Tab-separated table of N, CA and C in Angstrom:
chain	number	residue	atom	x	y	z
H	184	MET	N	-141.571	-149.336	141.305
H	184	MET	CA	-142.638	-148.327	141.041
H	184	MET	C	-141.944	-147.109	140.437
H	185	HIS	N	-142.675	-146.512	139.526
H	185	HIS	CA	-142.203	-145.310	138.823
H	185	HIS	C	-142.735	-144.085	139.545
H	186	TYR	N	-141.814	-143.192	139.898
H	186	TYR	CA	-142.190	-141.771	140.500
H	186	TYR	C	-141.570	-140.637	139.728
H	187	MET	N	-142.336	-139.557	139.573
H	187	MET	CA	-141.772	-138.342	138.981
H	187	MET	C	-141.562	-137.434	140.160
H	188	LEU	N	-140.401	-136.835	140.143
H	188	LEU	CA	-140.026	-135.746	141.139
H	188	LEU	C	-140.031	-134.506	140.349
H	189	LEU	N	-140.958	-133.622	140.694
H	189	LEU	CA	-141.104	-132.251	139.943
H	189	LEU	C	-140.377	-131.263	140.948
H	190	ILE	N	-139.425	-130.612	140.345
H	190	ILE	CA	-138.700	-129.575	141.078
H	190	ILE	C	-139.221	-128.176	140.882
H	191	TYR	N	-139.601	-127.594	141.977
H	191	TYR	CA	-140.204	-126.213	141.919
H	191	TYR	C	-139.402	-125.377	142.859
H	192	SER	N	-139.017	-124.174	142.308
H	192	SER	CA	-138.314	-123.171	143.111
H	192	SER	C	-138.493	-121.728	142.410
H	193	ASP	N	-138.217	-120.751	143.089
H	193	ASP	CA	-138.228	-119.387	142.617
H	193	ASP	C	-136.824	-119.230	141.882
H	194	GLU	N	-136.917	-119.017	140.599
H	194	GLU	CA	-135.772	-118.934	139.759
H	194	GLU	C	-134.780	-117.807	140.234
H	195	THR	N	-135.366	-116.775	140.755
H	195	THR	CA	-134.645	-115.606	141.209
H	195	THR	C	-133.788	-115.808	142.496
H	196	CYS	N	-134.086	-116.937	143.209
H	196	CYS	CA	-133.417	-117.177	144.526
H	196	CYS	C	-132.021	-117.782	144.272
H	197	TRP	N	-131.675	-118.226	143.134
H	197	TRP	CA	-130.343	-118.900	142.881
H	197	TRP	C	-129.361	-117.911	142.214
H	198	SER	N	-128.249	-117.720	142.938
H	198	SER	CA	-127.120	-116.982	142.338
H	198	SER	C	-126.551	-117.877	141.210
H	199	GLU	N	-125.739	-117.255	140.426
H	199	GLU	CA	-125.106	-118.054	139.312
H	199	GLU	C	-124.224	-119.189	139.947
H	200	ASP	N	-123.494	-118.820	140.901
H	200	ASP	CA	-122.621	-119.865	141.555
H	200	ASP	C	-123.354	-120.955	142.147
H	201	GLU	N	-124.486	-120.541	142.893
H	201	GLU	CA	-125.371	-121.622	143.492
H	201	GLU	C	-125.966	-122.567	142.437
H	202	TYR	N	-126.488	-121.956	141.359
H	202	TYR	CA	-127.012	-122.718	140.275
H	202	TYR	C	-126.095	-123.700	139.712
H	203	ASP	N	-124.805	-123.197	139.393
H	203	ASP	CA	-123.749	-124.050	138.814
H	203	ASP	C	-123.432	-125.170	139.849
H	204	GLN	N	-123.365	-124.945	141.122
H	204	GLN	CA	-123.056	-125.914	142.074
H	204	GLN	C	-124.300	-126.980	142.175
H	205	CYS	N	-125.463	-126.503	142.093
H	205	CYS	CA	-126.607	-127.370	142.088
H	205	CYS	C	-126.563	-128.338	140.886
H	206	ILE	N	-126.199	-127.773	139.768
H	206	ILE	CA	-126.039	-128.735	138.559
H	206	ILE	C	-125.044	-129.799	138.804
H	207	VAL	N	-123.877	-129.350	139.332
H	207	VAL	CA	-122.720	-130.341	139.569
H	207	VAL	C	-123.275	-131.417	140.549
H	208	GLU	N	-123.785	-130.992	141.638
H	208	GLU	CA	-124.373	-132.011	142.694
H	208	GLU	C	-125.435	-132.930	142.113
H	209	SER	N	-126.249	-132.269	141.253
H	209	SER	CA	-127.427	-133.054	140.667
H	209	SER	C	-126.898	-134.040	139.701
H	210	LEU	N	-125.941	-133.671	138.920
H	210	LEU	CA	-125.354	-134.579	137.985
H	210	LEU	C	-124.742	-135.780	138.646
H	211	ALA	N	-124.067	-135.574	139.796
H	211	ALA	CA	-123.410	-136.645	140.560
H	211	ALA	C	-124.524	-137.591	141.089
H	212	ILE	N	-125.519	-137.061	141.613
H	212	ILE	CA	-126.752	-137.908	142.038
H	212	ILE	C	-127.298	-138.685	140.814
H	213	CYS	N	-127.457	-138.031	139.699
H	213	CYS	CA	-127.996	-138.750	138.554
H	213	CYS	C	-127.063	-139.869	138.145
H	214	GLU	N	-125.770	-139.638	138.196
H	214	GLU	CA	-124.861	-140.707	137.840
H	214	GLU	C	-124.941	-141.898	138.771
H	215	GLU	N	-125.026	-141.602	140.081
H	215	GLU	CA	-125.178	-142.617	141.067
H	215	GLU	C	-126.531	-143.395	140.820
H	216	LEU	N	-127.661	-142.718	140.632
H	216	LEU	CA	-128.862	-143.368	140.432
H	216	LEU	C	-128.954	-144.222	139.156
H	217	ALA	N	-128.272	-143.703	138.101
H	217	ALA	CA	-128.257	-144.369	136.819
H	217	ALA	C	-127.449	-145.700	136.933
H	218	THR	N	-126.364	-145.733	137.775
H	218	THR	CA	-125.538	-146.877	138.030
H	218	THR	C	-126.341	-147.872	138.750
H	219	GLN	N	-127.283	-147.433	139.664
H	219	GLN	CA	-128.058	-148.333	140.403
H	219	GLN	C	-129.342	-148.779	139.570
H	220	GLY	N	-129.542	-148.297	138.407
H	220	GLY	CA	-130.713	-148.638	137.603
H	220	GLY	C	-132.008	-148.003	138.141
H	221	LYS	N	-131.892	-146.856	138.840
H	221	LYS	CA	-133.072	-146.299	139.399
H	221	LYS	C	-133.449	-144.936	138.706
H	222	LEU	N	-132.650	-144.465	137.825
H	222	LEU	CA	-132.907	-143.288	137.084
H	222	LEU	C	-133.370	-143.502	135.721
H	223	LEU	N	-134.563	-143.116	135.357
H	223	LEU	CA	-135.177	-143.359	133.990
H	223	LEU	C	-134.965	-142.079	133.204
H	224	GLY	N	-134.941	-140.869	133.813
H	224	GLY	CA	-134.676	-139.711	133.068
H	224	GLY	C	-134.590	-138.476	134.003
H	225	ALA	N	-134.040	-137.399	133.604
H	225	ALA	CA	-134.001	-136.190	134.490
H	225	ALA	C	-133.514	-135.037	133.573
H	226	SER	N	-133.863	-133.831	133.816
H	226	SER	CA	-133.471	-132.694	133.118
H	226	SER	C	-133.947	-131.445	133.805
H	227	PRO	N	-133.028	-130.414	133.900
H	227	PRO	CA	-133.565	-129.078	134.224
H	227	PRO	C	-134.334	-128.511	133.104
H	228	LEU	N	-135.159	-127.524	133.352
H	228	LEU	CA	-135.982	-126.841	132.325
H	228	LEU	C	-135.284	-125.414	132.070
H	229	ARG	N	-135.514	-124.954	130.923
H	229	ARG	CA	-135.064	-123.639	130.638
H	229	ARG	C	-135.919	-122.643	131.459
H	230	PRO	N	-135.480	-121.337	131.645
H	230	PRO	CA	-136.258	-120.471	132.470
H	230	PRO	C	-137.655	-120.271	132.086
H	231	VAL	N	-138.480	-119.949	133.041
H	231	VAL	CA	-139.968	-119.858	132.861
H	231	VAL	C	-140.288	-118.783	131.742
H	232	SER	N	-139.398	-117.853	131.548
H	232	SER	CA	-139.603	-116.841	130.392
H	232	SER	C	-139.661	-117.451	129.029
H	233	THR	N	-139.183	-118.745	128.981
H	233	THR	CA	-139.138	-119.402	127.680
H	233	THR	C	-140.355	-120.269	127.373
H	234	ALA	N	-141.239	-120.357	128.549
H	234	ALA	CA	-142.365	-121.288	128.500
H	234	ALA	C	-143.504	-120.757	127.546
H	235	THR	N	-144.224	-121.691	127.002
H	235	THR	CA	-145.403	-121.343	126.324
H	235	THR	C	-146.544	-122.317	126.739
H	236	SER	N	-147.721	-121.805	126.999
H	236	SER	CA	-148.814	-122.560	127.461
H	236	SER	C	-149.880	-122.698	126.459
H	237	LEU	N	-150.622	-123.777	126.404
H	237	LEU	CA	-151.629	-123.989	125.417
H	237	LEU	C	-152.897	-124.460	126.076
H	238	ARG	N	-154.035	-123.980	125.658
H	238	ARG	CA	-155.308	-124.388	126.128
H	238	ARG	C	-156.157	-124.679	124.817
H	239	MET	N	-156.962	-125.607	124.808
H	239	MET	CA	-158.022	-125.877	123.821
H	239	MET	C	-159.350	-125.545	124.379
H	240	ARG	N	-159.999	-124.605	123.791
H	240	ARG	CA	-161.392	-124.231	124.283
H	240	ARG	C	-162.315	-124.109	123.082
H	241	GLU	N	-163.390	-124.941	123.151
H	241	GLU	CA	-164.381	-124.910	122.110
H	241	GLU	C	-163.714	-125.172	120.735
H	242	GLY	N	-162.789	-126.070	120.736
H	242	GLY	CA	-162.145	-126.419	119.470
H	242	GLY	C	-161.010	-125.409	119.018
H	243	ARG	N	-160.856	-124.426	119.776
H	243	ARG	CA	-159.794	-123.398	119.419
H	243	ARG	C	-158.566	-123.523	120.274
H	244	ARG	N	-157.510	-123.272	119.646
H	244	ARG	CA	-156.276	-123.377	120.322
H	244	ARG	C	-155.969	-121.970	120.913
H	245	GLN	N	-155.601	-121.899	122.182
H	245	GLN	CA	-155.142	-120.587	122.801
H	245	GLN	C	-153.695	-120.807	123.276
H	246	VAL	N	-152.778	-119.996	122.717
H	246	VAL	CA	-151.420	-120.095	123.039
H	246	VAL	C	-150.995	-118.861	123.726
H	247	MET	N	-150.350	-119.078	124.940
H	247	MET	CA	-149.890	-117.883	125.730
H	247	MET	C	-148.392	-117.975	126.064
H	248	ASP	N	-147.770	-116.888	126.085
H	248	ASP	CA	-146.355	-116.870	126.627
H	248	ASP	C	-146.344	-117.191	128.095
H	249	GLY	N	-145.341	-117.883	128.550
H	249	GLY	CA	-145.267	-118.138	129.935
H	249	GLY	C	-146.036	-119.257	130.488
H	250	PRO	N	-145.849	-119.515	131.802
H	250	PRO	CA	-146.634	-120.597	132.401
H	250	PRO	C	-148.096	-120.181	132.573
H	251	PHE	N	-148.937	-121.121	132.852
H	251	PHE	CA	-150.384	-120.911	133.078
H	251	PHE	C	-150.591	-120.161	134.393
H	252	ALA	N	-149.994	-120.634	135.370
H	252	ALA	CA	-150.154	-120.144	136.745
H	252	ALA	C	-149.169	-119.157	137.154
H	253	GLU	N	-149.469	-118.074	137.808
H	253	GLU	CA	-148.583	-117.180	138.359
H	253	GLU	C	-148.293	-117.609	139.791
H	254	THR	N	-147.098	-118.087	139.964
H	254	THR	CA	-146.757	-118.539	141.387
H	254	THR	C	-145.348	-118.022	141.692
H	255	THR	N	-144.915	-118.145	142.960
H	255	THR	CA	-143.544	-117.639	143.283
H	255	THR	C	-142.567	-118.834	142.931
H	256	GLU	N	-143.010	-120.103	142.950
H	256	GLU	CA	-142.219	-121.186	142.559
H	256	GLU	C	-142.582	-121.748	141.164
H	257	GLN	N	-141.567	-121.883	140.308
H	257	GLN	CA	-141.837	-122.394	138.964
H	257	GLN	C	-141.303	-123.805	138.883
H	258	LEU	N	-141.862	-124.604	137.904
H	258	LEU	CA	-141.376	-125.850	137.637
H	258	LEU	C	-140.022	-125.695	136.983
H	259	GLY	N	-139.007	-126.207	137.523
H	259	GLY	CA	-137.679	-125.978	137.062
H	259	GLY	C	-136.955	-127.290	136.491
H	260	GLY	N	-137.551	-128.450	136.806
H	260	GLY	CA	-136.939	-129.581	136.298
H	260	GLY	C	-137.712	-130.833	136.789
H	261	TYR	N	-137.204	-132.024	136.426
H	261	TYR	CA	-137.755	-133.280	136.826
H	261	TYR	C	-136.751	-134.470	136.989
H	262	TYR	N	-137.136	-135.426	137.783
H	262	TYR	CA	-136.408	-136.719	137.753
H	262	TYR	C	-137.513	-137.707	137.532
H	263	LEU	N	-137.243	-138.829	136.781
H	263	LEU	CA	-138.125	-139.873	136.712
H	263	LEU	C	-137.361	-141.185	137.180
H	264	LEU	N	-137.992	-141.730	138.272
H	264	LEU	CA	-137.308	-142.749	138.996
H	264	LEU	C	-138.012	-144.086	138.947
H	265	ASP	N	-137.301	-145.204	139.066
H	265	ASP	CA	-137.800	-146.479	139.229
H	265	ASP	C	-137.255	-147.040	140.510
H	266	VAL	N	-138.071	-146.906	141.559
H	266	VAL	CA	-137.743	-147.217	142.903
H	266	VAL	C	-138.743	-148.224	143.574
H	267	SER	N	-138.402	-148.751	144.739
H	267	SER	CA	-139.319	-149.727	145.328
H	267	SER	C	-140.587	-149.073	145.994
H	268	ASP	N	-140.549	-147.884	146.407
H	268	ASP	CA	-141.754	-147.354	147.088
H	268	ASP	C	-141.538	-145.833	147.360
H	269	LEU	N	-142.602	-145.191	147.918
H	269	LEU	CA	-142.507	-143.752	148.247
H	269	LEU	C	-141.394	-143.483	149.139
H	270	ASP	N	-141.161	-144.265	150.147
H	270	ASP	CA	-140.067	-143.984	151.107
H	270	ASP	C	-138.741	-143.823	150.388
H	271	GLU	N	-138.431	-144.641	149.376
H	271	GLU	CA	-137.155	-144.577	148.663
H	271	GLU	C	-137.219	-143.254	147.832
H	272	ALA	N	-138.326	-142.963	147.162
H	272	ALA	CA	-138.494	-141.749	146.450
H	272	ALA	C	-138.171	-140.457	147.270
H	273	LEU	N	-138.790	-140.495	148.568
H	273	LEU	CA	-138.569	-139.385	149.406
H	273	LEU	C	-137.143	-139.326	149.882
H	274	ALA	N	-136.485	-140.457	150.153
H	274	ALA	CA	-135.034	-140.381	150.470
H	274	ALA	C	-134.196	-139.774	149.381
H	275	ILE	N	-134.498	-140.101	148.171
H	275	ILE	CA	-133.750	-139.522	147.034
H	275	ILE	C	-134.049	-138.071	146.894
H	276	ALA	N	-135.283	-137.728	146.971
H	276	ALA	CA	-135.737	-136.332	146.831
H	276	ALA	C	-135.076	-135.455	147.996
H	277	SER	N	-134.891	-135.978	149.108
H	277	SER	CA	-134.275	-135.142	150.227
H	277	SER	C	-132.806	-134.888	149.961
H	278	ARG	N	-132.166	-135.607	149.058
H	278	ARG	CA	-130.706	-135.384	148.746
H	278	ARG	C	-130.535	-134.349	147.674
H	279	LEU	N	-131.582	-134.085	146.932
H	279	LEU	CA	-131.456	-133.138	145.794
H	279	LEU	C	-131.249	-131.752	146.142
H	280	PRO	N	-130.325	-131.034	145.595
H	280	PRO	CA	-130.013	-129.670	146.017
H	280	PRO	C	-131.164	-128.710	145.997
H	281	PRO	N	-132.060	-128.797	144.997
H	281	PRO	CA	-133.247	-127.905	144.953
H	281	PRO	C	-134.210	-128.036	146.113
H	282	ALA	N	-134.132	-129.112	146.871
H	282	ALA	CA	-134.934	-129.269	148.074
H	282	ALA	C	-134.661	-128.181	149.165
H	283	SER	N	-133.453	-127.700	149.123
H	283	SER	CA	-133.091	-126.638	150.141
H	283	SER	C	-133.613	-125.259	149.885
H	284	LYS	N	-134.011	-125.011	148.594
H	284	LYS	CA	-134.433	-123.606	148.238
H	284	LYS	C	-135.956	-123.670	147.613
H	285	GLY	N	-136.451	-124.901	147.429
H	285	GLY	CA	-137.806	-124.973	146.885
H	285	GLY	C	-138.601	-126.198	147.326
H	286	THR	N	-139.378	-126.722	146.460
H	286	THR	CA	-140.290	-127.755	146.807
H	286	THR	C	-140.097	-128.907	145.713
H	287	ILE	N	-140.030	-130.169	146.296
H	287	ILE	CA	-139.970	-131.311	145.276
H	287	ILE	C	-141.356	-132.108	145.454
H	288	GLU	N	-142.108	-132.044	144.456
H	288	GLU	CA	-143.379	-132.777	144.423
H	288	GLU	C	-143.127	-134.147	143.929
H	289	ILE	N	-143.520	-135.093	144.677
H	289	ILE	CA	-143.271	-136.613	144.385
H	289	ILE	C	-144.596	-137.266	144.018
H	290	ARG	N	-144.675	-137.697	142.805
H	290	ARG	CA	-145.923	-138.326	142.316
H	290	ARG	C	-145.730	-139.653	141.611
H	291	PRO	N	-146.517	-140.605	142.064
H	291	PRO	CA	-146.415	-141.982	141.400
H	291	PRO	C	-147.045	-141.831	139.919
H	292	LEU	N	-146.419	-142.547	138.988
H	292	LEU	CA	-146.946	-142.521	137.638
H	292	LEU	C	-148.095	-143.575	137.626
H	293	GLN	N	-149.086	-143.264	136.807
H	293	GLN	CA	-150.248	-144.152	136.540
H	293	GLN	C	-149.932	-144.964	135.293
H	294	PRO	N	-149.654	-146.222	135.439
H	294	PRO	CA	-149.345	-147.024	134.291
H	294	PRO	C	-150.469	-147.111	133.307
H	295	LEU	N	-150.085	-147.092	131.977
H	295	LEU	CA	-151.092	-147.273	130.946
H	295	LEU	C	-151.195	-148.782	130.642
H	296	PRO	N	-152.354	-149.234	130.212
H	296	PRO	CA	-152.540	-150.646	129.984
H	296	PRO	C	-151.470	-151.144	128.954
H	297	GLN	N	-151.011	-152.283	129.114
H	297	GLN	CA	-149.958	-152.859	128.248
H	297	GLN	C	-150.461	-153.729	127.088
H	298	ASN	N	-151.759	-153.866	126.959
H	298	ASN	CA	-152.255	-154.619	125.861
H	298	ASN	C	-152.942	-153.724	124.916
H	299	GLN	N	-153.679	-154.183	124.012
H	299	GLN	CA	-154.384	-153.434	122.862
H	299	GLN	C	-155.655	-152.679	123.324
H	300	GLU	N	-156.043	-152.951	124.639
H	300	GLU	CA	-157.235	-152.435	125.156
H	300	GLU	C	-157.131	-150.853	125.217
H	301	VAL	N	-158.163	-150.206	124.715
H	301	VAL	CA	-158.285	-148.756	124.699
H	301	VAL	C	-158.439	-148.292	126.162
H	302	PRO	N	-157.581	-147.488	126.716
H	302	PRO	CA	-157.771	-146.958	128.158
H	302	PRO	C	-159.086	-146.169	128.264
H	303	THR	N	-159.708	-146.468	129.410
H	303	THR	CA	-160.983	-145.753	129.847
H	303	THR	C	-160.823	-145.148	131.177
H	304	ALA	N	-161.816	-144.399	131.607
H	304	ALA	CA	-161.680	-143.803	133.017
H	304	ALA	C	-161.487	-144.789	134.012
H	305	ALA	N	-161.907	-146.016	133.820
H	305	ALA	CA	-161.627	-147.076	134.861
H	305	ALA	C	-160.217	-147.398	135.008
H	306	HIS	N	-159.380	-147.123	134.054
H	306	HIS	CA	-157.926	-147.385	134.190
H	306	HIS	C	-157.293	-146.278	134.996
H	307	PHE	N	-157.912	-145.075	135.162
H	307	PHE	CA	-157.418	-144.063	135.888
H	307	PHE	C	-158.307	-143.675	137.130
H	308	PRO	N	-158.045	-144.172	138.243
H	308	PRO	CA	-158.886	-143.957	139.420
H	308	PRO	C	-159.429	-142.563	139.555
H	309	VAL	N	-158.558	-141.558	139.372
H	309	VAL	CA	-159.069	-140.172	139.673
H	309	VAL	C	-160.192	-139.798	138.652
H	310	LEU	N	-160.099	-140.330	137.449
H	310	LEU	CA	-161.171	-140.064	136.489
H	310	LEU	C	-162.455	-140.838	136.671
H	311	GLY	N	-162.274	-141.986	137.294
H	311	GLY	CA	-163.309	-142.883	137.433
H	311	GLY	C	-164.173	-142.601	138.764
H	312	GLY	N	-163.748	-141.514	139.488
H	312	GLY	CA	-164.438	-141.103	140.628
H	312	GLY	C	-163.727	-141.423	141.905
H	313	ASN	N	-162.814	-142.299	141.879
H	313	ASN	CA	-161.993	-142.699	143.123
H	313	ASN	C	-160.848	-141.761	143.188
H	314	HIS	N	-160.883	-140.735	143.955
H	314	HIS	CA	-159.740	-139.802	144.040
H	314	HIS	C	-158.607	-140.226	144.972
H	315	HIS	N	-158.694	-141.466	145.415
H	315	HIS	CA	-157.553	-141.989	146.320
H	315	HIS	C	-157.114	-143.322	145.709
H	316	PRO	N	-156.235	-143.286	144.635
H	316	PRO	CA	-155.830	-144.580	144.000
H	316	PRO	C	-155.083	-145.504	144.956
């Protein structure tokens, strides 16, 4: 099953040395997961000050500097995993250095249909009215 681990933390809580150590430890975990065939992708994000947000309203594009939401924790990176279940995703997330200073949101991916059928709300339980897939 595919899971996305979204890394949230307050960018200002990391010293330069802590951030560098976080990257070193994270790269080692990535290498291990890749060797096991469990890592589909991962990357830190540039600082929130480089973010741009877009909204489409009434056919008009609204572009804003920064993230849409003002929060103390910002999205700082992600891991995309291919693991057996949520328990395995949780075990991996608990090893990640950012877990000690922030929050790791773990979400299963909703697979798209693999045939030529056009996806409808029925393919996505949350859109079809069932909020508990």
